[in-house]
Amino acid sequence: MRFRTPALGVAAVVISALLTSPGAQAGPAATAVRAAGSDSATPATAIERPARGGADLREVTDALSQSVRTAGTAWGVDPATGQVVISVDDTVGRAAFARVRSVAQRFGGATRIERLPGRLRLHAEGGQAVYSGGNRCSLGFNVRSGSTYYFLVVAHCGTVGSTWFADPAHTVLLGTMASTNGNTSIVRYTNAGVAKPGSIHLYPGSQDIVSAGNAFVGQRVCRSGLTTGVRCGTVTALNQTVNFPEGTLTGLVRTNVCSEPGDSGGPFFSGTTALGLTVGGSGNCSSGGVTYFQPVVPALNASASTSTDRTALRPR
């Protein structure tokens, strides 16, 4: 009898469908800001956009990448103000904050510092559960190249094991690790008897996914996760650098969608379009917070460029 597991109620998209997806300029939207030379947080206010070029802002982000590796910090360009916003969570102490501020002060009004609620963290499990070793992670999306099927997990889950199962007892084999591209790991299905549905679980119900694309600032997005179900909001910035305690991740998308531990790896989507995998964030779904996701397009394009099977590349 064909085995179908409800734990695999995730989105299926075709790898080559993403190659022509457009990008967008990045930048975060702050909720509480701290001026680069100030010690007190102030509410976010409308600020006239300074006349700064992309090269000037890249100089700022390059300096931060070289000088600031403090866990609990993040940064990226805010297109609404033309500034680099440096985010600092509650774990950053006085001395570390002083170092961050000293870098920001070198660039004057080109930067601003904001305080994030809680602490930035990678969510170690979530979405629709898959298992490897003694760990549980989230299966984000099913993808395919020709007749070969894969699923995606965030890279910090991809390091926990090479063989993946649908249940904690490891009785239903799913597949084995194929590759890691950036912040996304790709697992190849080896069990033909496991269903690979083309939908996202919505707690309850489902959402069909027929394509994948790049996020843009202001886009309304939703995510699905095991802990908090479906939550929605907007994209506030692209191309973000985040210093988690476990390490630094780059190229992330920032949103005002909340998330909690257990939601990591769950799919971010807009309508029928797959956008990315939940990585982590700060705050919670009671008081609000910030969530970052890893875009799926770079990983899928990288996989398509190395695929030897270019036939029948179409949505399921």
Tab-separated table of C-alpha atoms in Angstrom, residues 3-195:
chain	number	residue	atom	x	y	z
A	3	PHE	CA	2.448	5.303	2.280
A	4	ARG	CA	1.325	8.881	2.761
A	5	THR	CA	2.525	10.843	5.728
A	6	PRO	CA	0.761	14.024	6.886
A	7	ALA	CA	4.149	15.228	8.101
A	8	LEU	CA	5.039	15.964	4.467
A	9	GLY	CA	2.251	18.443	3.746
A	10	VAL	CA	4.597	20.979	2.181
A	11	ALA	CA	4.983	22.852	-1.066
A	12	ALA	CA	6.295	21.328	-4.281
A	13	VAL	CA	7.996	23.635	-6.786
A	14	VAL	CA	10.086	22.879	-9.854
A	15	ILE	CA	13.752	23.823	-9.663
A	16	SER	CA	14.081	25.498	-13.080
A	17	ALA	CA	10.993	27.691	-12.618
A	18	LEU	CA	13.068	30.188	-10.637
A	19	LEU	CA	15.734	31.168	-13.130
A	20	THR	CA	14.004	34.307	-14.374
A	21	SER	CA	12.634	35.586	-11.056
A	22	PRO	CA	13.470	39.306	-10.524
A	23	GLY	CA	15.215	40.626	-7.443
A	24	ALA	CA	14.561	43.761	-5.418
A	25	GLN	CA	16.523	46.305	-3.429
A	26	ALA	CA	16.995	45.437	0.236
A	27	GLY	CA	16.410	47.306	3.474
A	28	PRO	CA	14.899	46.876	6.973
A	29	ALA	CA	12.109	48.853	8.609
A	30	ALA	CA	12.824	49.635	12.247
A	31	THR	CA	10.243	49.581	15.014
A	32	ALA	CA	12.371	51.191	17.708
A	33	VAL	CA	15.510	53.106	16.816
A	34	ARG	CA	18.590	54.248	18.611
A	35	ALA	CA	20.632	57.086	17.114
A	36	ALA	CA	24.255	56.201	16.471
A	37	GLY	CA	25.494	58.613	19.119
A	38	SER	CA	22.676	58.193	21.637
A	39	ASP	CA	22.166	55.965	24.674
A	40	SER	CA	18.345	55.925	24.681
A	41	ALA	CA	15.899	54.199	22.364
A	42	THR	CA	13.350	56.349	20.559
A	43	PRO	CA	10.226	55.426	18.588
A	44	ALA	CA	10.597	55.109	14.834
A	45	THR	CA	9.762	58.340	13.002
A	46	ALA	CA	9.649	59.448	9.386
A	47	ILE	CA	13.109	60.542	8.296
A	48	GLU	CA	13.931	62.457	5.124
A	49	ARG	CA	15.893	60.214	2.777
A	50	PRO	CA	19.576	61.241	2.692
A	51	ALA	CA	21.304	61.486	-0.681
A	52	ARG	CA	23.608	58.475	-0.497
A	53	GLY	CA	24.705	56.102	-3.221
A	54	GLY	CA	24.911	52.348	-3.122
A	55	ALA	CA	28.716	52.491	-2.985
A	56	ASP	CA	28.591	54.601	0.212
A	57	LEU	CA	26.225	52.150	1.892
A	58	ARG	CA	28.331	49.187	0.814
A	59	GLU	CA	31.284	50.841	2.534
A	60	VAL	CA	29.256	50.858	5.760
A	61	THR	CA	28.132	47.221	5.489
A	62	ASP	CA	31.671	46.134	4.566
A	63	ALA	CA	33.038	47.888	7.664
A	64	LEU	CA	30.425	46.193	9.845
A	65	SER	CA	31.224	42.778	8.357
A	66	GLN	CA	34.909	43.281	9.148
A	67	SER	CA	34.512	44.829	12.609
A	68	VAL	CA	31.340	43.437	14.212
A	69	ARG	CA	30.895	39.714	14.902
A	70	THR	CA	28.935	40.116	18.120
A	71	ALA	CA	26.138	37.562	18.500
A	72	GLY	CA	22.783	39.340	18.728
A	73	THR	CA	23.484	41.928	16.017
A	74	ALA	CA	22.222	42.305	12.456
A	75	TRP	CA	22.332	44.938	9.731
A	76	GLY	CA	21.100	45.899	6.273
A	77	VAL	CA	19.974	48.855	4.152
A	78	ASP	CA	16.640	50.599	4.839
A	79	PRO	CA	15.403	51.850	1.426
A	80	ALA	CA	12.946	54.249	3.088
A	81	THR	CA	15.705	56.307	4.740
A	82	GLY	CA	18.827	55.442	2.764
A	83	GLN	CA	20.554	54.317	5.949
A	84	VAL	CA	22.183	51.121	7.176
A	85	VAL	CA	20.132	49.956	10.161
A	86	ILE	CA	22.090	48.060	12.824
A	87	SER	CA	19.858	45.860	14.978
A	88	VAL	CA	20.951	44.918	18.514
A	89	ASP	CA	19.113	42.416	20.706
A	90	ASP	CA	18.831	42.196	24.509
A	91	THR	CA	21.901	39.952	24.883
A	92	VAL	CA	24.339	42.608	23.661
A	93	GLY	CA	26.019	44.088	26.743
A	94	ARG	CA	27.277	47.609	27.368
A	95	ALA	CA	30.845	46.969	26.163
A	96	ALA	CA	29.730	45.170	23.003
A	97	PHE	CA	27.174	47.875	22.280
A	98	ALA	CA	29.891	50.503	22.626
A	99	ARG	CA	31.945	48.710	19.965
A	100	VAL	CA	28.979	48.588	17.612
A	101	ARG	CA	28.264	52.272	18.219
A	102	SER	CA	31.892	53.245	17.581
A	103	VAL	CA	31.698	51.691	14.108
A	104	ALA	CA	28.359	53.395	13.446
A	105	GLN	CA	29.691	56.790	14.516
A	106	ARG	CA	32.396	56.630	11.835
A	107	PHE	CA	29.642	57.016	9.239
A	108	GLY	CA	27.445	59.601	10.977
A	109	GLY	CA	23.908	59.830	9.622
A	110	ALA	CA	24.468	56.938	7.211
A	111	THR	CA	23.645	54.556	10.093
A	112	ARG	CA	21.100	54.140	12.816
A	113	ILE	CA	20.906	51.605	15.640
A	114	GLU	CA	17.717	49.882	16.774
A	115	ARG	CA	16.941	47.624	19.730
A	116	LEU	CA	15.228	44.290	19.012
A	117	PRO	CA	12.966	42.639	21.611
A	118	GLY	CA	14.305	39.444	23.179
A	119	ARG	CA	17.245	37.764	21.500
A	120	LEU	CA	18.111	36.717	17.962
A	121	ARG	CA	18.096	32.937	17.722
A	122	LEU	CA	18.051	30.137	15.227
A	123	HIS	CA	14.898	28.052	15.706
A	124	ALA	CA	16.225	24.491	15.880
A	125	GLU	CA	13.075	22.624	14.765
A	126	GLY	CA	9.691	23.230	13.246
A	127	GLY	CA	7.409	23.231	10.235
A	128	GLN	CA	6.430	19.765	9.116
A	129	ALA	CA	8.741	17.475	11.053
A	130	VAL	CA	11.494	15.314	9.565
A	131	TYR	CA	14.074	13.431	11.612
A	132	SER	CA	17.757	12.576	11.478
A	133	GLY	CA	19.704	11.098	14.371
A	134	GLY	CA	18.141	12.451	17.547
A	135	ASN	CA	17.091	15.713	15.901
A	136	ARG	CA	13.856	17.044	14.466
A	137	CYS	CA	13.863	19.697	11.753
A	138	SER	CA	11.360	21.188	9.349
A	139	LEU	CA	10.794	20.139	5.789
A	140	GLY	CA	10.269	23.411	3.965
A	141	PHE	CA	9.438	22.628	0.320
A	142	ASN	CA	9.423	19.658	-2.016
A	143	VAL	CA	11.213	20.376	-5.311
A	144	ARG	CA	11.993	18.336	-8.397
A	145	SER	CA	14.330	18.209	-11.356
A	146	GLY	CA	12.788	16.092	-14.077
A	147	SER	CA	11.647	12.894	-12.401
A	148	THR	CA	13.961	13.249	-9.389
A	149	TYR	CA	12.454	14.618	-6.176
A	150	TYR	CA	14.129	16.474	-3.309
A	151	PHE	CA	13.136	18.427	-0.210
A	152	LEU	CA	14.690	21.495	1.351
A	153	VAL	CA	15.768	22.118	4.951
A	154	VAL	CA	17.636	25.073	6.424
A	155	ALA	CA	21.385	24.491	6.496
A	156	HIS	CA	21.734	24.369	10.285
A	157	CYS	CA	19.364	21.390	10.181
A	158	GLY	CA	21.219	19.853	7.250
A	159	THR	CA	24.333	19.402	9.386
A	160	VAL	CA	22.696	17.108	11.955
A	161	GLY	CA	22.604	13.977	9.800
A	162	SER	CA	22.829	12.503	6.307
A	163	THR	CA	19.791	10.172	6.356
A	164	TRP	CA	16.286	11.508	6.976
A	165	PHE	CA	13.074	9.863	8.177
A	166	ALA	CA	9.378	10.775	8.466
A	167	ASP	CA	9.073	9.614	12.086
A	168	PRO	CA	11.120	9.842	15.297
A	169	ALA	CA	11.466	6.028	15.443
A	170	HIS	CA	13.255	6.092	12.063
A	171	THR	CA	10.960	3.481	10.532
A	172	VAL	CA	9.920	5.451	7.410
A	173	LEU	CA	12.936	6.413	5.299
A	174	LEU	CA	12.680	9.613	3.273
A	175	GLY	CA	16.083	10.158	1.679
A	176	THR	CA	19.716	11.176	1.978
A	177	MET	CA	21.544	14.504	1.939
A	178	ALA	CA	22.430	15.632	-1.586
A	179	SER	CA	24.071	19.032	-1.138
A	180	THR	CA	24.143	22.325	0.732
A	181	ASN	CA	23.921	25.619	-1.139
A	182	GLY	CA	24.438	28.652	1.068
A	183	ASN	CA	21.943	28.509	3.925
A	184	THR	CA	19.836	25.710	2.376
A	185	SER	CA	20.409	21.950	2.390
A	186	ILE	CA	18.860	19.644	-0.206
A	187	VAL	CA	17.805	16.071	0.560
A	188	ARG	CA	17.109	13.598	-2.263
A	189	TYR	CA	14.121	11.294	-1.835
A	190	THR	CA	15.094	7.624	-2.016
A	191	ASN	CA	11.745	6.183	-0.894
A	192	ALA	CA	9.390	6.099	-3.904
A	193	GLY	CA	6.491	5.056	-1.671
A	194	VAL	CA	6.349	8.357	0.184
A	195	ALA	CA	3.907	10.925	-1.208
